[in-house]
CSV table of C-alpha atoms in Angstrom, one decimal:
chain,number,residue,atom,x,y,z
A,1,UNK,CA,52.3,193.7,116.9
A,2,UNK,CA,54.6,194.2,113.9
A,3,UNK,CA,54.1,192.9,110.4
A,4,UNK,CA,56.7,190.2,110.8
A,5,UNK,CA,55.1,189.0,114.0
A,6,UNK,CA,51.7,188.9,112.3
A,7,UNK,CA,53.1,186.9,109.4
A,8,UNK,CA,54.8,184.4,111.8
A,9,UNK,CA,51.5,184.0,113.8
A,10,UNK,CA,49.5,183.5,110.6
A,11,UNK,CA,52.0,180.9,109.4
A,12,UNK,CA,51.9,179.0,112.7
A,13,UNK,CA,48.1,179.3,112.7
A,14,UNK,CA,47.8,177.8,109.3
A,15,UNK,CA,50.3,175.0,110.0
A,16,UNK,CA,48.7,173.9,113.2
A,17,UNK,CA,45.2,174.1,111.9
A,18,UNK,CA,46.1,172.0,108.8
A,19,UNK,CA,47.8,169.4,110.9
A,20,UNK,CA,44.5,168.6,112.7
A,21,UNK,CA,42.8,168.0,109.4
A,22,UNK,CA,45.7,165.8,108.3
A,23,UNK,CA,45.3,163.6,111.3
A,24,UNK,CA,41.6,163.2,110.5
A,25,UNK,CA,42.1,162.7,106.8
A,26,UNK,CA,42.5,158.8,106.7
A,27,UNK,CA,39.3,158.4,108.8
A,28,UNK,CA,35.7,157.9,107.8
A,29,UNK,CA,32.8,160.0,109.1
A,30,UNK,CA,31.9,157.1,111.3
A,31,UNK,CA,35.4,156.9,112.7
A,32,UNK,CA,35.2,160.6,113.5
A,33,UNK,CA,31.9,160.5,115.3
A,34,UNK,CA,32.2,157.5,117.7
A,35,UNK,CA,33.2,157.8,121.3
A,36,UNK,CA,34.7,154.7,123.0
A,37,UNK,CA,34.5,155.8,126.7
A,38,UNK,CA,33.7,158.9,128.7
A,39,UNK,CA,37.3,160.0,129.1
A,40,UNK,CA,37.8,160.0,125.3
A,41,UNK,CA,36.2,162.3,122.7
A,42,UNK,CA,35.3,161.8,119.0
A,43,UNK,CA,37.7,163.2,116.5
A,44,UNK,CA,34.9,165.3,115.1
A,45,UNK,CA,34.4,166.9,118.6
A,46,UNK,CA,38.2,167.6,118.8
A,47,UNK,CA,38.1,169.4,115.4
A,48,UNK,CA,35.1,171.5,116.5
A,49,UNK,CA,36.2,172.2,120.1
A,50,UNK,CA,39.6,173.6,119.0
A,51,UNK,CA,37.7,175.9,116.6
A,52,UNK,CA,35.3,176.8,119.4
A,53,UNK,CA,38.3,178.0,121.4
A,54,UNK,CA,39.4,180.5,118.7
A,55,UNK,CA,35.8,181.7,118.1
A,56,UNK,CA,35.0,182.0,121.8
A,57,UNK,CA,38.1,183.6,123.2
A,58,UNK,CA,39.3,185.6,120.2
A,59,UNK,CA,36.5,186.4,117.8
A,60,UNK,CA,33.8,186.9,120.3
A,61,UNK,CA,35.9,189.4,122.2
A,62,UNK,CA,37.8,191.2,119.4
A,63,UNK,CA,36.0,190.8,116.1
A,64,UNK,CA,34.0,193.9,115.1
A,65,UNK,CA,30.3,192.9,114.6
A,66,UNK,CA,30.9,189.4,115.9
A,67,UNK,CA,28.2,186.8,115.1
A,68,UNK,CA,28.6,183.1,115.9
A,69,UNK,CA,28.9,180.5,113.2
A,70,UNK,CA,26.1,178.6,114.9
A,71,UNK,CA,24.7,179.7,118.2
A,72,UNK,CA,24.3,176.1,119.5
A,73,UNK,CA,28.0,175.4,119.1
A,74,UNK,CA,28.8,177.6,122.1
A,75,UNK,CA,27.3,174.8,124.3
A,76,UNK,CA,28.0,171.7,122.1
A,77,UNK,CA,31.7,172.3,121.9
A,78,UNK,CA,32.5,173.8,125.3
A,79,UNK,CA,34.7,171.4,127.2
A,80,UNK,CA,34.9,172.5,130.8
A,81,UNK,CA,34.8,176.3,130.9
A,82,UNK,CA,32.1,177.0,133.5
A,83,UNK,CA,32.8,180.7,133.1
A,84,UNK,CA,31.5,180.4,129.5
A,85,UNK,CA,28.3,178.7,130.4
A,86,UNK,CA,26.4,175.5,129.8
A,87,UNK,CA,28.2,172.4,128.3
A,88,UNK,CA,27.0,169.3,126.5
A,89,UNK,CA,27.8,166.3,128.8
A,90,UNK,CA,31.2,164.8,128.1
A,91,UNK,CA,30.1,161.2,128.1
A,92,UNK,CA,27.6,162.0,125.4
A,93,UNK,CA,29.8,163.6,122.8
A,94,UNK,CA,29.6,160.5,120.7
A,95,UNK,CA,25.9,161.0,120.3
A,96,UNK,CA,26.4,164.2,118.4
A,97,UNK,CA,25.7,162.8,114.9
A,98,UNK,CA,24.8,166.4,114.0
A,99,UNK,CA,26.4,168.7,113.1
A,100,UNK,CA,27.9,166.4,110.4
A,101,UNK,CA,31.6,166.2,109.8
A,102,UNK,CA,31.3,168.4,106.7
A,103,UNK,CA,29.7,171.2,108.7
A,104,UNK,CA,32.5,171.0,111.3
A,105,UNK,CA,35.0,171.4,108.5
A,106,UNK,CA,33.0,174.4,107.3
A,107,UNK,CA,33.0,175.8,110.8
A,108,UNK,CA,36.8,175.5,110.9
A,109,UNK,CA,37.2,177.2,107.5
A,110,UNK,CA,34.9,180.0,108.5
A,111,UNK,CA,36.7,180.7,111.8
A,112,UNK,CA,40.1,180.3,110.2
A,113,UNK,CA,39.3,183.0,107.7
A,114,UNK,CA,38.0,185.4,110.3
A,115,UNK,CA,40.9,184.9,112.6
A,116,UNK,CA,43.3,185.6,109.7
A,117,UNK,CA,41.5,188.8,108.8
A,118,UNK,CA,41.6,189.9,112.4
A,119,UNK,CA,45.3,189.4,112.5
A,120,UNK,CA,45.9,191.1,109.1
A,121,UNK,CA,44.0,194.1,110.4
A,122,UNK,CA,46.6,194.7,113.1
A,123,UNK,CA,45.3,192.9,116.2
A,124,UNK,CA,47.0,193.8,119.4
A,125,UNK,CA,49.3,191.8,121.8
A,126,UNK,CA,46.4,190.3,123.8
A,127,UNK,CA,45.0,188.7,120.6
A,128,UNK,CA,48.5,187.4,119.8
A,129,UNK,CA,48.7,185.9,123.3
A,130,UNK,CA,45.4,184.2,123.1
A,131,UNK,CA,46.2,182.9,119.6
A,132,UNK,CA,49.4,181.3,120.8
A,133,UNK,CA,47.5,179.7,123.7
A,134,UNK,CA,44.9,178.4,121.2
A,135,UNK,CA,47.6,176.9,119.0
A,136,UNK,CA,49.2,175.2,122.0
A,137,UNK,CA,45.8,174.0,123.1
A,138,UNK,CA,45.1,172.6,119.6
A,139,UNK,CA,48.4,170.7,119.6
A,140,UNK,CA,47.4,169.1,122.9
A,141,UNK,CA,44.2,168.0,121.2
A,142,UNK,CA,46.1,166.6,118.2
A,143,UNK,CA,47.8,164.2,120.6
A,144,UNK,CA,44.4,163.4,122.1
A,145,UNK,CA,42.9,162.8,118.6
A,146,UNK,CA,45.4,160.0,118.1
A,147,UNK,CA,45.2,158.4,121.6
A,148,UNK,CA,41.4,158.6,121.7
A,149,UNK,CA,41.2,157.2,118.2
A,150,UNK,CA,43.5,154.3,119.2
A,151,UNK,CA,41.2,153.5,122.1
A,152,UNK,CA,38.2,153.6,119.7
A,153,UNK,CA,39.8,151.3,117.1
A,154,UNK,CA,40.9,148.9,119.8
A,155,UNK,CA,37.2,148.2,120.7
A,156,UNK,CA,36.6,146.9,117.1
A,157,UNK,CA,37.2,143.1,116.8
A,158,UNK,CA,38.7,143.8,113.4
A,159,UNK,CA,41.5,145.7,115.1
A,160,UNK,CA,41.7,148.2,112.1
A,161,UNK,CA,45.0,150.1,111.5
A,162,UNK,CA,45.0,153.9,111.4
A,163,UNK,CA,48.2,153.7,109.4
A,164,UNK,CA,49.1,150.8,107.1
A,165,UNK,CA,52.8,151.4,107.5
A,166,UNK,CA,54.7,148.4,108.8
A,167,UNK,CA,56.5,148.6,112.2
A,168,UNK,CA,60.1,147.3,112.1
A,169,UNK,CA,61.4,145.3,115.1
A,170,UNK,CA,63.6,147.4,117.3
A,171,UNK,CA,67.2,146.6,118.1
A,172,UNK,CA,67.7,145.2,121.6
A,173,UNK,CA,68.8,148.2,123.7
A,174,UNK,CA,71.8,148.1,126.0
A,175,UNK,CA,71.2,147.2,129.6
A,176,UNK,CA,69.9,150.0,131.7
A,177,UNK,CA,72.6,152.3,133.1
A,178,UNK,CA,72.1,154.4,136.2
A,179,UNK,CA,73.1,158.0,135.7
A,180,UNK,CA,74.1,159.8,138.9
A,181,UNK,CA,73.0,163.4,139.8
A,182,UNK,CA,74.5,165.3,142.7
A,183,UNK,CA,71.3,167.3,143.2
A,184,UNK,CA,71.3,170.5,145.3
A,185,UNK,CA,69.3,173.6,145.0
A,186,UNK,CA,67.6,173.6,141.6
A,187,UNK,CA,65.6,176.1,139.6
A,188,UNK,CA,62.3,174.3,138.6
A,189,UNK,CA,59.7,175.7,136.2
A,190,UNK,CA,59.8,177.5,132.9
A,191,UNK,CA,62.6,180.0,132.7
A,192,UNK,CA,62.6,181.0,129.0
A,193,UNK,CA,61.1,183.9,127.0
A,194,UNK,CA,58.7,181.9,124.8
A,195,UNK,CA,55.4,180.2,125.5
A,196,UNK,CA,54.6,178.1,128.5
A,197,UNK,CA,51.4,177.1,130.3
A,198,UNK,CA,50.6,178.7,133.6
A,199,UNK,CA,51.1,175.5,135.5
A,200,UNK,CA,54.8,175.7,134.6
A,201,UNK,CA,55.1,178.9,136.6
A,202,UNK,CA,56.5,180.5,138.6
A,203,UNK,CA,60.0,179.3,138.3
A,204,UNK,CA,61.2,178.6,141.8
A,205,UNK,CA,64.0,177.0,143.8
A,206,UNK,CA,63.7,173.6,145.4
A,207,UNK,CA,66.2,171.2,146.9
A,208,UNK,CA,66.9,168.0,145.1
A,209,UNK,CA,68.7,165.3,147.0
A,210,UNK,CA,71.3,163.2,145.2
A,211,UNK,CA,69.6,160.5,143.0
A,212,UNK,CA,70.1,158.2,140.1
A,213,UNK,CA,67.9,158.0,137.0
A,214,UNK,CA,67.6,155.1,134.6
A,215,UNK,CA,69.2,155.8,131.2
A,216,UNK,CA,66.2,154.6,129.3
A,217,UNK,CA,62.5,153.6,129.6
A,218,UNK,CA,61.4,150.1,130.7
A,219,UNK,CA,60.9,147.8,127.7
A,220,UNK,CA,58.1,145.4,126.8
A,221,UNK,CA,60.5,142.5,127.4
A,222,UNK,CA,61.4,143.7,130.9
A,223,UNK,CA,57.8,144.3,131.8
A,224,UNK,CA,56.9,140.8,130.5
A,225,UNK,CA,59.4,139.5,133.0
A,226,UNK,CA,57.4,141.2,135.7
A,227,UNK,CA,54.2,139.6,134.5
A,228,UNK,CA,55.7,136.1,134.3
A,229,UNK,CA,57.2,136.5,137.8
A,230,UNK,CA,53.7,137.0,139.2
A,231,UNK,CA,53.8,140.7,139.5
A,232,UNK,CA,50.0,141.0,139.1
A,233,UNK,CA,49.5,138.4,141.8
A,234,UNK,CA,51.7,139.9,144.5
A,235,UNK,CA,49.7,142.4,146.7
A,236,UNK,CA,52.9,143.6,148.4
A,237,UNK,CA,54.0,145.4,145.3
A,238,UNK,CA,50.8,147.4,144.8
A,239,UNK,CA,49.3,150.6,146.1
A,240,UNK,CA,45.9,149.8,147.7
A,241,UNK,CA,43.8,151.4,144.9
A,242,UNK,CA,45.9,149.6,142.3
A,243,UNK,CA,45.5,146.2,143.9
A,244,UNK,CA,41.7,146.8,144.0
A,245,UNK,CA,41.8,147.4,140.3
A,246,UNK,CA,43.8,144.2,139.8
A,247,UNK,CA,41.4,142.1,141.9
A,248,UNK,CA,38.4,143.6,140.0
A,249,UNK,CA,40.0,142.4,136.7
A,250,UNK,CA,40.3,146.0,135.5
A,251,UNK,CA,44.1,145.8,135.3
A,252,UNK,CA,45.6,142.5,134.1
A,253,UNK,CA,48.4,143.7,131.8
A,254,UNK,CA,49.2,146.9,129.8
A,255,UNK,CA,46.1,148.2,128.1
A,256,UNK,CA,46.7,147.1,124.5
A,257,UNK,CA,48.4,143.8,125.1
A,258,UNK,CA,46.6,140.8,123.6
A,259,UNK,CA,47.5,137.2,124.5
A,260,UNK,CA,46.8,134.7,121.8
A,261,UNK,CA,45.7,131.1,122.3
A,262,UNK,CA,49.3,129.8,122.0
A,263,UNK,CA,50.4,132.1,124.8
A,264,UNK,CA,52.2,134.6,122.6
A,265,UNK,CA,51.7,138.3,123.3
A,266,UNK,CA,50.7,140.8,120.7
A,267,UNK,CA,50.0,144.5,121.0
A,268,UNK,CA,47.4,146.7,119.3
A,269,UNK,CA,49.0,149.8,117.8
A,270,UNK,CA,48.0,152.6,115.4
A,271,UNK,CA,49.6,150.3,112.8
A,272,UNK,CA,47.2,147.5,113.8
A,273,UNK,CA,48.0,144.3,115.8
A,274,UNK,CA,51.7,143.6,116.0
A,275,UNK,CA,53.8,140.9,117.7
A,276,UNK,CA,54.9,142.4,121.0
A,277,UNK,CA,58.4,143.9,120.4
A,278,UNK,CA,60.5,143.2,123.5
A,279,UNK,CA,62.9,146.1,122.5
A,280,UNK,CA,60.3,148.9,122.5
A,281,UNK,CA,59.2,150.7,125.6
A,282,UNK,CA,56.2,149.4,127.5
A,283,UNK,CA,53.4,151.9,127.2
A,284,UNK,CA,49.7,152.4,128.2
A,285,UNK,CA,50.4,151.6,131.8
A,286,UNK,CA,48.8,153.2,134.8
A,287,UNK,CA,50.7,154.8,137.7
A,288,UNK,CA,49.7,151.8,139.7
A,289,UNK,CA,51.5,149.5,137.3
A,290,UNK,CA,54.5,151.7,137.0
A,291,UNK,CA,54.8,152.0,140.7
A,292,UNK,CA,54.4,148.2,141.2
A,293,UNK,CA,57.0,147.4,138.6
A,294,UNK,CA,59.5,149.9,140.2
A,295,UNK,CA,59.0,148.3,143.6
A,296,UNK,CA,59.6,144.8,142.0
A,297,UNK,CA,62.9,146.1,140.6
A,298,UNK,CA,63.9,147.6,143.9
A,299,UNK,CA,63.6,151.1,142.6
A,300,UNK,CA,61.0,153.9,142.5
A,301,UNK,CA,59.5,156.5,140.2
A,302,UNK,CA,61.2,159.8,140.0
A,303,UNK,CA,59.8,163.0,141.4
A,304,UNK,CA,59.0,165.6,138.9
A,305,UNK,CA,61.8,167.9,140.2
A,306,UNK,CA,64.3,165.0,139.7
A,307,UNK,CA,63.0,164.4,136.2
A,308,UNK,CA,63.2,168.1,135.3
A,309,UNK,CA,66.6,168.4,136.9
A,310,UNK,CA,67.9,165.6,134.7
A,311,UNK,CA,66.0,166.6,131.5
A,312,UNK,CA,67.5,170.0,130.7
A,313,UNK,CA,70.2,168.5,128.6
A,314,UNK,CA,68.1,165.8,126.9
A,315,UNK,CA,67.2,165.5,123.2
A,316,UNK,CA,63.8,166.5,122.0
A,317,UNK,CA,63.6,163.7,119.4
A,318,UNK,CA,60.3,162.1,118.4
A,319,UNK,CA,57.9,161.8,115.5
A,320,UNK,CA,56.5,158.2,115.2
A,321,UNK,CA,53.1,156.7,115.9
A,322,UNK,CA,54.5,154.2,118.4
A,323,UNK,CA,57.4,154.5,120.9
A,324,UNK,CA,60.6,153.4,119.4
A,325,UNK,CA,63.4,151.4,120.9
A,326,UNK,CA,66.3,153.2,122.7
A,327,UNK,CA,69.5,153.7,120.7
A,328,UNK,CA,72.7,155.3,121.9
A,329,UNK,CA,74.3,156.2,125.1
A,330,UNK,CA,73.5,158.6,127.9
A,331,UNK,CA,70.1,159.8,129.0
A,332,UNK,CA,67.7,158.5,126.3
A,333,UNK,CA,63.9,158.7,125.6
A,334,UNK,CA,63.2,161.6,127.9
A,335,UNK,CA,61.1,163.0,125.0
A,336,UNK,CA,59.3,161.6,122.0
A,337,UNK,CA,58.5,158.0,123.3
A,338,UNK,CA,56.2,157.9,126.3
A,339,UNK,CA,54.9,160.3,128.9
A,340,UNK,CA,56.7,159.2,132.1
A,341,UNK,CA,54.9,158.8,135.4
A,342,UNK,CA,56.4,160.6,138.4
A,343,UNK,CA,55.6,160.1,142.1
A,344,UNK,CA,54.5,163.8,142.4
A,345,UNK,CA,51.0,164.9,142.9
A,346,UNK,CA,49.8,167.6,140.5
A,347,UNK,CA,49.8,170.7,142.7
A,348,UNK,CA,50.5,174.4,142.1
A,349,UNK,CA,54.0,175.7,142.4
A,350,UNK,CA,54.6,178.2,145.2
A,351,UNK,CA,53.1,181.5,144.1
A,352,UNK,CA,51.0,180.1,141.3
A,353,UNK,CA,48.1,182.3,140.2
A,354,UNK,CA,45.7,181.3,137.4
A,355,UNK,CA,44.7,183.9,134.8
A,356,UNK,CA,41.6,186.0,135.4
A,357,UNK,CA,38.3,184.9,133.8
A,358,UNK,CA,37.3,181.7,132.1
A,359,UNK,CA,40.7,181.2,130.5
A,360,UNK,CA,42.0,180.7,134.1
A,361,UNK,CA,40.1,177.4,134.2
A,362,UNK,CA,42.7,175.9,131.8
A,363,UNK,CA,44.9,174.2,134.4
A,364,UNK,CA,44.4,175.3,138.0
A,365,UNK,CA,41.1,173.7,138.8
A,366,UNK,CA,42.5,170.3,137.9
A,367,UNK,CA,45.2,170.4,140.6
A,368,UNK,CA,43.6,167.6,142.7
A,369,UNK,CA,43.6,163.8,142.6
A,370,UNK,CA,46.1,163.8,139.7
A,371,UNK,CA,49.7,162.8,139.2
A,372,UNK,CA,52.4,164.5,137.1
A,373,UNK,CA,53.8,163.0,134.0
A,374,UNK,CA,56.9,164.4,132.3
A,375,UNK,CA,58.5,164.4,128.9
A,376,UNK,CA,56.4,163.9,125.7
A,377,UNK,CA,55.2,160.9,123.7
A,378,UNK,CA,55.5,159.6,120.1
A,379,UNK,CA,52.1,161.4,119.5
A,380,UNK,CA,53.2,164.8,120.8
A,381,UNK,CA,53.4,167.3,118.0
A,382,UNK,CA,56.8,168.7,117.0
A,383,UNK,CA,57.7,171.8,119.0
A,384,UNK,CA,55.3,171.0,121.8
A,385,UNK,CA,57.8,169.5,124.3
A,386,UNK,CA,60.1,171.1,126.8
A,387,UNK,CA,61.7,170.2,130.1
A,388,UNK,CA,59.3,172.2,132.3
A,389,UNK,CA,56.1,170.8,130.7
A,390,UNK,CA,53.7,169.3,133.2
A,391,UNK,CA,51.2,166.8,132.0
A,392,UNK,CA,48.8,165.2,134.5
A,393,UNK,CA,46.4,162.3,134.7
A,394,UNK,CA,44.6,160.3,137.4
A,395,UNK,CA,46.6,157.3,138.7
A,396,UNK,CA,44.5,154.8,136.8
A,397,UNK,CA,44.7,156.5,133.3
A,398,UNK,CA,46.2,154.2,130.6
A,399,UNK,CA,44.9,155.2,127.2
A,400,UNK,CA,47.6,157.8,126.8
A,401,UNK,CA,51.2,156.8,125.8
A,402,UNK,CA,52.4,156.4,129.3
A,403,UNK,CA,55.6,154.6,130.2
A,404,UNK,CA,58.1,153.9,133.0
A,405,UNK,CA,61.4,155.4,133.9
A,406,UNK,CA,63.0,154.2,137.1
A,407,UNK,CA,64.8,156.2,139.8
A,408,UNK,CA,66.6,155.4,143.0
């Protein structure tokens, strides 16, 4: 690795690591320790786990005379890497009052300095590859820090705001236009020379039938029409598991919608409780809700191949704490607003092969009982989106910024 490459990596390492601390900066120690549900993690755990990744996969393997910052951290902050060893149970991460937040910050500072010295000493290409993976991994956790924190704050009857900045009402978007695609044989999967995750590979050919894609995401106002029309009371619109969730009272409306005594709808956001803005995209909906809405509109959800086929010429705009209203013409909001549900199950591409060792557990073992989401959200870090990126969640997941784009 040349000097210029090392300097670029060091700069990227410093930038990404500082960004995680910036996300946590407005929070109290109590905010950073609490866990609101088993699927979410405390901010403190995210800060420690992303550091654990660099310590475990880089320093332990390549640092001369390696010694862990704290031997217990190997277990406490292991997420799901069975090849590494034991793990602290995920639903109990919020019980880790120790180590304190200050010690986690010291852990980050220690590992950062050691990684920087290893790079400065002329580390080889394998270290550079693992460092890039670690940075991409931390950017994923930066988004999770915001979505997990939002779920946590929403459990507080005070509905505290993460950011005091006011949200301006969006301009009413133009009616949805249907953009036609001829389809045909398409190259799907990552085809560039930069970084990608292994689940984006190998690039392969698949046939895409002619289709149409909605020009923008479904708005709050349009989804409210679905609710008022009895969409949550009509079993003919719902997949069986989704209807079971409706009947159990688990799904009654998008996750953070709040109905006041006078019948008006509000929405909890990272800016606190806001009047529901009919112009902004509906978000925090499950695949069940997205699919039911699409059926109600006489449409469907796109396949992931259709979505990627259309997305290669889309803008990568983003950068807010809540999805913004669509503006302009053409194919809008493919990136930077909401992750978009597809009808595709999360499965390996033809010829997929996970990496050897524990690092190979990153994606492959989750290719069951999940659906693919495409695009990126308002919480996705800059530079972390691309047309081939494959996100995935169970059909009932709603705490992420998930939205709806229609196809037919």
